[in-house]
Coordinates of C-alpha atoms in Angstrom, one line a residue:
Chain A
M23 CA 159.1 30.7 179.2
A24 CA 157.0 29.7 176.2
K25 CA 154.6 32.2 174.8
P26 CA 151.1 31.6 176.2
K27 CA 148.7 30.2 173.6
L28 CA 145.2 31.5 173.4
K29 CA 142.3 29.1 173.9
E30 CA 139.4 31.6 174.0
H31 CA 138.1 35.0 175.2
L32 CA 135.3 34.4 177.6
I33 CA 133.1 37.4 177.5
N34 CA 130.1 37.7 179.8
R35 CA 127.6 39.6 177.7
D36 CA 125.3 40.2 180.6
W37 CA 128.0 42.0 182.5
C38 CA 129.7 43.9 179.6
K39 CA 128.5 47.5 179.4
G40 CA 130.2 48.3 176.2
C41 CA 132.5 51.0 177.6
G42 CA 135.2 50.2 174.9
I43 CA 138.2 50.3 177.3
C44 CA 139.3 46.8 176.2
V45 CA 138.7 47.6 172.5
E46 CA 140.7 50.9 172.6
L47 CA 143.5 49.8 174.9
C48 CA 144.2 46.3 173.3
P49 CA 147.8 46.5 172.0
K50 CA 146.9 44.2 169.1
N51 CA 143.4 45.5 168.2
V52 CA 141.8 42.1 168.8
L53 CA 138.5 43.3 170.2
E54 CA 135.5 45.1 168.8
L55 CA 132.1 46.2 170.0
D56 CA 129.3 44.5 168.1
N57 CA 125.9 45.9 167.1
E58 CA 124.6 45.3 170.6
N59 CA 127.5 47.3 172.0
K60 CA 129.1 44.3 173.6
A61 CA 132.8 43.4 173.3
V62 CA 133.6 40.5 171.0
A63 CA 137.0 39.0 169.9
A64 CA 137.0 39.9 166.3
R65 CA 140.6 38.9 165.5
P66 CA 141.5 36.3 168.1
V67 CA 144.5 35.1 166.0
D68 CA 146.3 38.4 166.8
C69 CA 145.9 38.0 170.6
I70 CA 149.2 37.8 172.5
C71 CA 147.5 36.9 175.8
C72 CA 148.8 39.9 177.6
K73 CA 145.4 39.9 179.5
M74 CA 145.3 43.7 179.8
C75 CA 141.7 43.6 178.7
E76 CA 140.9 41.2 181.6
L77 CA 142.9 43.3 184.1
R78 CA 141.3 46.6 183.0
C79 CA 137.7 45.5 182.5
P80 CA 135.6 47.6 185.0
D81 CA 132.8 45.0 184.8
L82 CA 134.9 41.8 185.3
A83 CA 133.3 40.7 182.1
I84 CA 136.2 39.4 180.1
E85 CA 138.6 36.5 180.7
V86 CA 141.5 35.4 178.5
I87 CA 141.8 31.7 178.7
T88 CA 145.1 30.2 177.6
E89 CA 146.1 26.6 176.9
D90 CA 148.1 26.7 180.2
D91 CA 145.0 27.6 182.3
K92 CA 143.3 24.7 183.9
Chain B
M27 CA 141.0 30.8 194.4
A28 CA 139.8 32.7 191.3
I29 CA 138.8 36.3 191.7
K30 CA 135.1 35.3 191.0
D31 CA 135.2 33.4 194.3
Y32 CA 135.6 36.7 196.1
I33 CA 132.5 38.4 194.7
R34 CA 128.8 38.2 195.2
E35 CA 127.9 37.3 191.7
R36 CA 124.2 37.6 192.3
F37 CA 124.6 41.4 192.4
F38 CA 126.3 41.6 189.0
P39 CA 126.3 43.4 186.6
H40 CA 127.2 46.1 189.1
L41 CA 125.5 49.5 189.2
W42 CA 128.5 51.6 188.2
C43 CA 128.2 53.4 184.9
S44 CA 129.8 52.1 181.7
G45 CA 133.6 52.8 181.8
C46 CA 133.6 53.7 185.5
G47 CA 137.0 53.4 187.1
H48 CA 135.6 52.1 190.4
G49 CA 135.1 48.7 188.7
M50 CA 138.7 48.7 187.7
V51 CA 139.7 49.4 191.4
L52 CA 137.5 46.4 192.4
N53 CA 139.2 44.3 189.7
A54 CA 142.7 45.3 190.9
L55 CA 141.8 44.8 194.6
L56 CA 140.4 41.3 194.0
R57 CA 143.6 40.4 192.2
A58 CA 145.8 41.7 195.0
I59 CA 143.8 39.7 197.6
E60 CA 143.9 36.6 195.4
A61 CA 147.7 36.9 195.1
L62 CA 148.1 37.3 198.8
D63 CA 145.8 34.3 199.3
I64 CA 143.9 35.8 202.2
H65 CA 140.8 33.9 203.1
K66 CA 137.6 36.0 202.5
S67 CA 136.5 35.4 206.1
D68 CA 139.7 37.2 207.3
I69 CA 138.8 40.4 205.5
V70 CA 136.4 43.1 206.6
M71 CA 135.5 45.8 204.2
V72 CA 133.9 49.0 205.7
S73 CA 132.6 51.7 203.4
G74 CA 130.7 54.9 203.7
I75 CA 128.4 56.6 201.2
G76 CA 128.9 57.3 197.5
C77 CA 129.5 55.5 194.2
S78 CA 132.8 54.1 195.5
S79 CA 131.3 52.9 198.7
R80 CA 129.0 50.6 196.8
I81 CA 132.0 48.3 196.3
S82 CA 131.4 46.7 199.7
G83 CA 128.2 45.2 198.4
Y84 CA 130.0 43.3 195.6
V85 CA 132.7 41.6 197.6
D86 CA 132.1 38.4 199.5
F87 CA 134.1 39.5 202.7
H88 CA 132.6 40.6 206.0
T89 CA 131.2 43.9 204.8
M90 CA 129.7 47.0 206.4
H91 CA 128.1 49.8 204.5
T92 CA 128.1 52.7 207.0
I93 CA 127.4 56.4 207.1
H94 CA 128.9 59.2 205.0
G95 CA 132.5 59.9 205.8
R96 CA 132.6 57.8 208.9
A97 CA 133.8 54.5 207.4
L98 CA 137.2 54.9 209.1
A99 CA 135.6 55.4 212.5
F100 CA 133.5 52.2 212.1
A101 CA 136.6 50.4 210.9
T102 CA 138.5 51.6 213.9
G103 CA 135.9 50.0 216.1
V104 CA 136.0 46.7 214.2
K105 CA 139.8 46.6 214.3
M106 CA 140.0 47.4 218.0
S107 CA 137.7 44.5 218.8
R108 CA 139.0 42.0 216.3
P109 CA 142.6 43.0 215.6
E110 CA 143.4 39.8 213.8
L111 CA 141.2 40.7 210.8
N112 CA 142.4 42.7 207.7
L113 CA 140.5 45.9 207.4
I114 CA 140.0 47.5 204.0
V115 CA 138.2 50.9 203.8
P116 CA 137.4 52.1 200.3
M117 CA 136.2 55.7 200.1
G118 CA 135.4 58.3 197.5
D119 CA 137.2 61.6 197.4
G120 CA 134.3 63.5 198.9
D121 CA 133.6 60.7 201.5
A122 CA 137.3 60.6 202.6
L123 CA 138.3 64.2 202.5
A124 CA 135.2 66.4 202.7
I125 CA 132.7 65.0 205.3
G126 CA 135.3 62.4 206.4
G127 CA 138.3 64.7 206.4
N128 CA 138.7 64.7 210.2
H129 CA 138.4 60.9 210.5
F130 CA 140.9 60.5 207.8
I131 CA 143.7 62.6 209.4
H132 CA 143.1 61.2 212.9
T133 CA 143.1 57.6 211.7
A134 CA 146.3 58.3 209.9
R135 CA 147.8 60.0 213.0
R136 CA 146.9 57.0 215.2
N137 CA 148.5 54.5 212.8
I138 CA 145.9 51.8 213.3
D139 CA 146.4 48.9 211.0
M140 CA 144.0 49.2 208.0
T141 CA 144.1 50.0 204.3
A142 CA 142.2 53.1 203.2
I143 CA 141.7 53.3 199.4
I144 CA 140.7 56.8 198.2
M145 CA 139.0 56.3 194.9
N146 CA 139.5 59.7 193.5
N147 CA 137.2 60.5 190.6
R148 CA 137.2 64.3 191.4
I149 CA 133.4 64.6 191.6
Y150 CA 130.3 63.6 193.6
G151 CA 129.0 61.1 191.1
M152 CA 126.0 59.6 192.9
T153 CA 124.3 62.9 193.7
G154 CA 124.7 64.4 190.2
G155 CA 128.2 65.7 189.6
Q156 CA 128.8 68.4 192.3
Y157 CA 132.5 69.5 192.7
S158 CA 134.5 67.8 195.5
P159 CA 137.6 68.8 197.5
L160 CA 139.6 67.0 194.8
S161 CA 138.0 68.5 191.7
G162 CA 140.7 71.2 191.5
F163 CA 140.8 74.8 190.3
G164 CA 139.4 75.5 186.9
T165 CA 137.4 72.3 186.5
M166 CA 133.7 72.2 185.6
A167 CA 131.0 70.5 187.6
T168 CA 127.2 70.8 187.8
T169 CA 127.6 73.1 190.8
A170 CA 130.5 75.1 189.1
P171 CA 129.0 75.9 185.7
Y172 CA 131.5 78.8 185.2
S173 CA 134.4 76.7 186.5
N174 CA 135.5 75.8 190.0
I175 CA 137.5 78.3 192.1
D176 CA 138.3 75.9 194.9
H177 CA 141.8 74.5 195.1
D178 CA 142.2 70.8 195.6
F179 CA 144.0 68.7 198.3
D180 CA 147.0 66.7 197.4
V181 CA 146.0 63.4 199.1
V182 CA 149.5 62.1 199.3
E183 CA 150.8 65.3 201.0
L184 CA 147.8 65.4 203.3
A185 CA 148.3 61.7 204.4
K186 CA 152.0 62.2 204.8
A187 CA 151.5 65.3 207.0
A188 CA 148.8 63.5 209.0
G189 CA 151.4 60.8 209.8
A190 CA 150.2 57.8 207.8
S191 CA 152.9 55.2 207.8
F192 CA 152.2 54.0 204.3
V193 CA 151.2 56.4 201.5
A194 CA 150.9 55.5 197.8
R195 CA 149.2 56.7 194.6
S196 CA 148.4 54.9 191.4
T197 CA 145.7 55.1 188.7
T198 CA 143.3 52.8 187.0
Y199 CA 145.4 52.9 183.8
H200 CA 148.3 51.4 185.7
V201 CA 146.4 48.3 186.9
Q202 CA 149.5 46.1 187.5
Q203 CA 151.2 48.8 189.6
L204 CA 147.9 49.4 191.4
T205 CA 147.6 45.7 192.3
N206 CA 151.2 45.6 193.6
I207 CA 150.6 48.8 195.7
L208 CA 147.4 47.3 197.1
K209 CA 149.3 44.1 198.0
A210 CA 152.0 46.1 199.8
A211 CA 149.4 48.3 201.5
I212 CA 147.4 45.3 202.8
L213 CA 150.6 43.7 204.1
H214 CA 151.8 46.9 205.8
K215 CA 151.4 46.9 209.6
G216 CA 149.9 50.4 210.2
F217 CA 147.6 52.9 208.5
S218 CA 147.9 52.7 204.7
A219 CA 146.5 55.4 202.5
V220 CA 146.3 54.6 198.8
E221 CA 145.0 57.2 196.4
V222 CA 143.7 55.8 193.1
L223 CA 142.9 58.1 190.3
S224 CA 139.6 56.6 189.0
Q225 CA 137.8 58.0 186.0
C226 CA 134.2 59.2 186.1
P227 CA 133.3 59.4 182.4
E228 CA 129.6 60.3 183.1
Y229 CA 130.1 63.5 185.2
F230 CA 133.7 64.6 185.6
G231 CA 134.7 63.4 182.1
R232 CA 131.6 64.8 180.3
K233 CA 131.7 68.2 182.1
N234 CA 135.4 68.6 181.4
K235 CA 135.2 67.2 177.8
M236 CA 137.7 64.4 178.5
G237 CA 136.3 62.0 175.9
T238 CA 135.7 58.3 176.2
P239 CA 136.6 56.2 179.3
A240 CA 139.7 55.0 177.3
D241 CA 140.7 58.6 176.6
M242 CA 140.5 59.3 180.3
L243 CA 142.8 56.3 181.0
E244 CA 145.2 57.7 178.3
Y245 CA 145.1 61.0 180.2
Y246 CA 146.4 59.2 183.3
K247 CA 149.1 57.6 181.3
E248 CA 150.3 60.9 179.9
N249 CA 149.9 63.0 183.0
T250 CA 151.5 60.7 185.6
T251 CA 155.0 59.3 186.1
T252 CA 156.9 57.1 188.5
I253 CA 158.3 58.8 191.6
G254 CA 161.6 60.6 191.0
S255 CA 161.6 59.8 187.3
K256 CA 163.5 61.9 184.7
K257 CA 160.2 62.8 183.1
K258 CA 159.2 64.5 186.4
Q259 CA 162.3 66.6 186.4
E260 CA 161.6 67.7 182.8
N261 CA 157.9 68.3 183.5
P262 CA 157.1 69.2 187.1
D263 CA 153.4 69.2 186.3
L264 CA 153.3 65.4 186.1
L265 CA 151.7 63.7 189.0
E266 CA 153.9 61.0 190.7
R267 CA 152.8 57.4 191.2
G268 CA 154.2 54.8 193.5
I269 CA 154.9 54.3 197.2
F270 CA 155.8 57.6 198.9
V271 CA 156.0 56.5 202.5
Q272 CA 156.6 53.1 204.1
N273 CA 157.6 53.5 207.7
D274 CA 157.7 51.0 210.5
I275 CA 156.2 52.9 213.5
P276 CA 154.3 51.5 216.5
E277 CA 150.8 50.3 215.5
Y278 CA 147.8 51.3 217.5
C279 CA 146.3 47.9 218.4
S280 CA 149.6 46.4 219.4
E281 CA 150.4 49.4 221.6
Y282 CA 146.9 49.2 223.2
D283 CA 147.5 45.5 224.0
K284 CA 150.7 46.6 225.8
I285 CA 148.8 49.2 227.8
I286 CA 146.3 46.5 228.9
E287 CA 149.2 44.2 229.9
Q288 CA 150.8 47.1 231.9
A289 CA 147.5 48.0 233.6
K290 CA 147.0 44.4 234.6
K291 CA 150.5 44.2 236.1
T292 CA 150.1 47.4 238.1
S293 CA 146.7 46.4 239.4
G294 CA 147.9 42.9 240.2
G295 CA 145.3 41.5 237.9
K296 CA 142.5 42.8 240.1
T297 CA 139.9 45.3 239.1
K298 CA 138.5 47.6 241.8

């Protein structure tokens, strides 16, 4: 199976509460909290699309969209 | 269907605190239901009172937000009248095992087909951080400022002893395992008890100096292991995760149907 290719991180800023779970548990250190304490994809090129941030987000606020996703 | 199709988006962002594990249980549960491809009109979620029980407001199933500790009793009523529906009963540790302790053991004993999710954050969060039956010896709470001297229940052992035909445990760190366990629990014909260790960073975490929500998740990673692993033999203090019991025993509604059939035969279909 080909490696999934990242299209974008969809982050719902109204739902994100800035708990930092996605930031601290990302295996590739892709995400950061910005000055409003919301998650942002600071280094999207490093993303391996494991989607652990999406699966672990307590606020359903982040989605990892890959090229394969319709 | 995407998982967003199973929620009531108008109530988001939800009221749980930043980093609360209950949101992660919701996330895993929605993914389990999406994978099983169950229509949302075929699911009934019944909850009691507490932080965890607010989950029923966020899902777009048939939902009932009932009284403290009695969610399983209400769910039993729903299941008896509409056995074709899938019942999911999320409960907090206090809801399920303190005020609802009796309902829990007797619903397990009856083996009625429903999935009880015990979202164990080891504290009464909504009312301000009082210790619960799952806080454990030596933990701190607002009502135990010099540390708690109550010992905790082992939910898995309790459910097993009460006769639950499906017993499992996972944590919010292990979301993929949690989703798989929830799938198996929903598919299981009989009473399924699933304990999920779910972090409360605001009360339990803060009182017990457990750090950030991510630190609490790392704690679950370091202090749990899969059932029967080598790590468990080396360190017996680790808490085991996985499916402990999965038995095929007669289910309550099916047996009740048989009794109805039998009664009709003996009375010749006539009622006196």
